[in-house]
Coordinates of C-alpha atoms in Angstrom, one line a residue:
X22 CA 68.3 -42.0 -9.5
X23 CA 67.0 -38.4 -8.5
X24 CA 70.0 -35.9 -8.2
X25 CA 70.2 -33.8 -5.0
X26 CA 68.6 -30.6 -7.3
X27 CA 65.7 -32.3 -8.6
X28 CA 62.4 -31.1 -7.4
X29 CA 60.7 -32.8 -4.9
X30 CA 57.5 -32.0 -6.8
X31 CA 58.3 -33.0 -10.4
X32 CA 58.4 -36.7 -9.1
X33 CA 55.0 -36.5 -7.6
X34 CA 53.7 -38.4 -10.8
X35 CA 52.2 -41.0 -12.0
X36 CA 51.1 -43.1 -8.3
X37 CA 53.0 -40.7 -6.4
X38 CA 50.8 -37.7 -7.7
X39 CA 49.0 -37.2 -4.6
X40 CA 51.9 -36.3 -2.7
X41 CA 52.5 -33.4 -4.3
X42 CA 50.2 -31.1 -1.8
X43 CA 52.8 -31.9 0.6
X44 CA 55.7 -30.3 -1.6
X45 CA 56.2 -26.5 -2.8
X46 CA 57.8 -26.3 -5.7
X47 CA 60.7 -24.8 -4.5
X48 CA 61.8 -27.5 -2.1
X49 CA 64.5 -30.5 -3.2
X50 CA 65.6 -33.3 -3.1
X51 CA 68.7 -31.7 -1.1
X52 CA 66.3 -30.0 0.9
X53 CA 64.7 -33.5 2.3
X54 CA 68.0 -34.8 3.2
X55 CA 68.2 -32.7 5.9
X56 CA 65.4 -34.2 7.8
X57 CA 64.1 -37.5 8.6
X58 CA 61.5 -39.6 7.6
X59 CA 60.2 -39.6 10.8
X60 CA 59.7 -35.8 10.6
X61 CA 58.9 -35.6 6.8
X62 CA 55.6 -38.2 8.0
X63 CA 54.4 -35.9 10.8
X64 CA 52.2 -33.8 8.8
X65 CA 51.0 -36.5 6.3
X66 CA 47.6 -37.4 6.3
X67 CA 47.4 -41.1 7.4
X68 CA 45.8 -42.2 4.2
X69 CA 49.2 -41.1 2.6
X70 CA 51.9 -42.0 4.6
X71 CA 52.1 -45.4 3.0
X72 CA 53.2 -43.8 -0.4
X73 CA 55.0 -41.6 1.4
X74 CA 57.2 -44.4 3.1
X75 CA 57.2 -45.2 -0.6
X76 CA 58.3 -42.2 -2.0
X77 CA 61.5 -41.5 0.4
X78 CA 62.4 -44.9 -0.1
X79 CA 62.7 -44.7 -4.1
X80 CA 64.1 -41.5 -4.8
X81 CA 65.7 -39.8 -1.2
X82 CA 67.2 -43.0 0.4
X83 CA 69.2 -43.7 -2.8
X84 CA 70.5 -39.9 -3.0
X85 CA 71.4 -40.1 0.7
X86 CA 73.4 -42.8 0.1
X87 CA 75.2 -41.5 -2.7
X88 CA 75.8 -38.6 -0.9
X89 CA 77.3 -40.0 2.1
X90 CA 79.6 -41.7 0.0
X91 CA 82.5 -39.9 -0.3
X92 CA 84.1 -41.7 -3.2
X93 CA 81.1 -41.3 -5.5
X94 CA 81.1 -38.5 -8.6
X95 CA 81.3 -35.3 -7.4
X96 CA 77.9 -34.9 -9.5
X97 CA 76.1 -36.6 -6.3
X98 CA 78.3 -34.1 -3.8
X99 CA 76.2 -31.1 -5.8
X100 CA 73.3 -29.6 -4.0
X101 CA 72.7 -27.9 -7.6
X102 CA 74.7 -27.3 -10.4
X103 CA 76.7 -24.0 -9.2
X104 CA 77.2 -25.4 -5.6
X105 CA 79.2 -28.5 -4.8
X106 CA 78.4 -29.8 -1.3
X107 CA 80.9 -31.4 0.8
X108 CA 79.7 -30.7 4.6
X109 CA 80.3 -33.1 6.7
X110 CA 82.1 -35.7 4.0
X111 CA 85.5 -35.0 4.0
X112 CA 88.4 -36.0 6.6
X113 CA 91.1 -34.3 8.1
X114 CA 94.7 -35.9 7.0
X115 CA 95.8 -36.4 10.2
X116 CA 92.7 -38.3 11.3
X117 CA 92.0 -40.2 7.9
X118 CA 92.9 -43.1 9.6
X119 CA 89.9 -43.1 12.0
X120 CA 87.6 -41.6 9.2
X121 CA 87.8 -44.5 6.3
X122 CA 84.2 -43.9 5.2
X123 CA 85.5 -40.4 4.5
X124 CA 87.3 -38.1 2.2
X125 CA 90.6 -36.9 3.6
X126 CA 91.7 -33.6 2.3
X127 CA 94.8 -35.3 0.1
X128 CA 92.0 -36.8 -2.0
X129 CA 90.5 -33.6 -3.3
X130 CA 91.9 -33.3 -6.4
X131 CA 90.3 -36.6 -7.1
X132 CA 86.9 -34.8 -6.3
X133 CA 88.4 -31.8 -9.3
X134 CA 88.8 -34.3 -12.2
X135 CA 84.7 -35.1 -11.8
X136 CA 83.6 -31.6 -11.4
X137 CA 82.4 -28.9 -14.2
X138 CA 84.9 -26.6 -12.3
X139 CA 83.6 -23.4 -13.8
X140 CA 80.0 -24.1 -12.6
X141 CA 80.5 -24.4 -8.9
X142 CA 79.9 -20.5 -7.5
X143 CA 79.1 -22.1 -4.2
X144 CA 81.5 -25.0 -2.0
X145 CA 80.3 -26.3 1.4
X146 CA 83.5 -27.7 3.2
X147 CA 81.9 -26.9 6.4
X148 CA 81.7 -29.5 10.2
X149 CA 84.7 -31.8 8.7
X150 CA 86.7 -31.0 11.9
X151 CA 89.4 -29.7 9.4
X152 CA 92.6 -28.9 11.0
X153 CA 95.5 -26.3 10.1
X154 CA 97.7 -29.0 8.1
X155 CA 94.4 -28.8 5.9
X156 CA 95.0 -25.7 4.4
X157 CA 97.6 -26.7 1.9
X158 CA 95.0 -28.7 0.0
X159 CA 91.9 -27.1 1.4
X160 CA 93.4 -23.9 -0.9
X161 CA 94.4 -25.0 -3.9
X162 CA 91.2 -27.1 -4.3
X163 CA 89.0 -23.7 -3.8
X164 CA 91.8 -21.8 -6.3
X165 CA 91.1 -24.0 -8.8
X166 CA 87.1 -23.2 -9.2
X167 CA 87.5 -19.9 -11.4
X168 CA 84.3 -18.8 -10.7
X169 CA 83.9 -19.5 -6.9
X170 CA 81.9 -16.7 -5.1
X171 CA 81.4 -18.6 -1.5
X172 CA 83.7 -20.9 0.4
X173 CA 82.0 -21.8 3.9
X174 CA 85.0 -23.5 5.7
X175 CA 82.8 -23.0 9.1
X176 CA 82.6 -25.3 11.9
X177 CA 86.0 -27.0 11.6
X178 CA 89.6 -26.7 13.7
X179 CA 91.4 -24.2 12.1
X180 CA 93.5 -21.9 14.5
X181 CA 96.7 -21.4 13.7
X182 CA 98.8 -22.6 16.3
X183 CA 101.2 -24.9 14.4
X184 CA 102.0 -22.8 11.5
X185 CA 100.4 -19.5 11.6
X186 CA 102.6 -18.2 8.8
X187 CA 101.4 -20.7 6.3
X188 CA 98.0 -20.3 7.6
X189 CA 97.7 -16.7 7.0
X190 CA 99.3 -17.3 3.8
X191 CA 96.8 -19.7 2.5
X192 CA 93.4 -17.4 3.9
X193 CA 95.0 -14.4 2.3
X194 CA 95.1 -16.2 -1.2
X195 CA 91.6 -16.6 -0.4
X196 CA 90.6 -13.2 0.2
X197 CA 92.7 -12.0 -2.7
X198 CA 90.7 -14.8 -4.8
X199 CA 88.8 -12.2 -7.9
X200 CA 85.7 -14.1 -8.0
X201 CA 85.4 -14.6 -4.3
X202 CA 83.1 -12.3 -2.6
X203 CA 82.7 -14.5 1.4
X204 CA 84.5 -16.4 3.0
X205 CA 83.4 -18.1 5.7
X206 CA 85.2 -19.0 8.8
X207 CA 83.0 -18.9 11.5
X208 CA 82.9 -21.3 14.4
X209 CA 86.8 -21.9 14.6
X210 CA 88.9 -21.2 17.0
X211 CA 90.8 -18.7 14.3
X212 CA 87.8 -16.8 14.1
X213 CA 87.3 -16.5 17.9
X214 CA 89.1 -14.2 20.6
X215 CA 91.7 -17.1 20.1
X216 CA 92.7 -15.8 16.9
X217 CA 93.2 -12.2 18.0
X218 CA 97.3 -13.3 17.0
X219 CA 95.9 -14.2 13.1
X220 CA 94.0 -11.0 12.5
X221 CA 97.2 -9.4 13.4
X222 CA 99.3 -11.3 10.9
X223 CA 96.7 -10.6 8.4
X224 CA 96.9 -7.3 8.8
X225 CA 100.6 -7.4 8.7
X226 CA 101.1 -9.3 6.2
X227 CA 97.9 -8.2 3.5
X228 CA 99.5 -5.7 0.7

């Protein structure tokens, strides 16, 4: 199976060879799993779109799959080595019990014990609808990746109503994270004019 990294144009071989017009050599596997195969046909010549059918069914359908699966090695959860992928994948503990095809939050030290820690510079735990309870596993799981420059933690439910204390606590040990240089929180409710009460614990509370 083709990881997530591989390059869309190194497999353009052999019967598939003529395909690779359609593919710069910059573009992914990762990078196809963002669109369809409806969309990825639109601008193949009808004389290809057989092999093309082909193609996506052979190497991206497979990696999709894997992907999606939230319980497979955390090799399949990479969009490339230094960037571990988990948009969209995981589940918040409170709602694990509506999300079984997911991930919940509790479960990611399972995801540590597969991953080449001191590789990943990159983790995606963005639109999982994460919630403030989160946090105390959300932070020890990014602690734990020595060399992690970007956490994206956008698009989920974080706001700080519950517990603010432990909240601020756990995005401070963040921001005081060495190797971390962004941290993204965007799209939450923390972030917004909503969270005008967490910006003034954090600067409270920061030393």
């Amino acid at each position: 199976m083709a990881q997530p990294s591989t390059s869309v144009k190194s497999l353009c071989t052999q019967r598939f060879k003529d395909l690779s017009v359609y593919f710069p050599p910059e573009i992914t596997i990762s990078d196809l799993l963002r669109v369809s195969e409806p969309e990825a046909l639109e601008d193949v010549e009808r004389k290809d779109r057989l092999l093309m059918r082909l193609f996506w069914r052979i190497f991206v359908e497979p990696v999709r799959s894997a992907v999606q699966d939230p319980f497979a090695k955390s090799a399949l959860l990479t969009a490339g080595d230094d960037v571990l992928n988990l948009c969209e994948l995981l589940s918040a503990v409170l709602l694990k019990t509506f999300q079984p095809d997911k991930l919940p939050t509790d479960r990611l030290s399972d995801v540590l014990k597969t991953t080449n820690k001191a590789t990943i510079k990159y983790a995606d735990l963005s639109c999982n609808s994460l919630l403030d309870d989160d946090l105390q596993f959300v932070v020890p799981f990014l602690l734990a990746l020595p060399n992690l420059e970007i956490a994206d933690l956008s698009n989920n439910r974080l706001h700080g109503y519950r517990d603010m204390p432990s909240v601020t606590q756990g995005i401070l040990q963040l921001l005081q994270k060495p190797s971390l240089r962004y941290l993204d929180i965007t799209v939450n409710a923390l972030a917004s004019v909503d969270g005008r009460r967490f910006f003034l614990e954090v600067t409270n509370t920061a030393p």
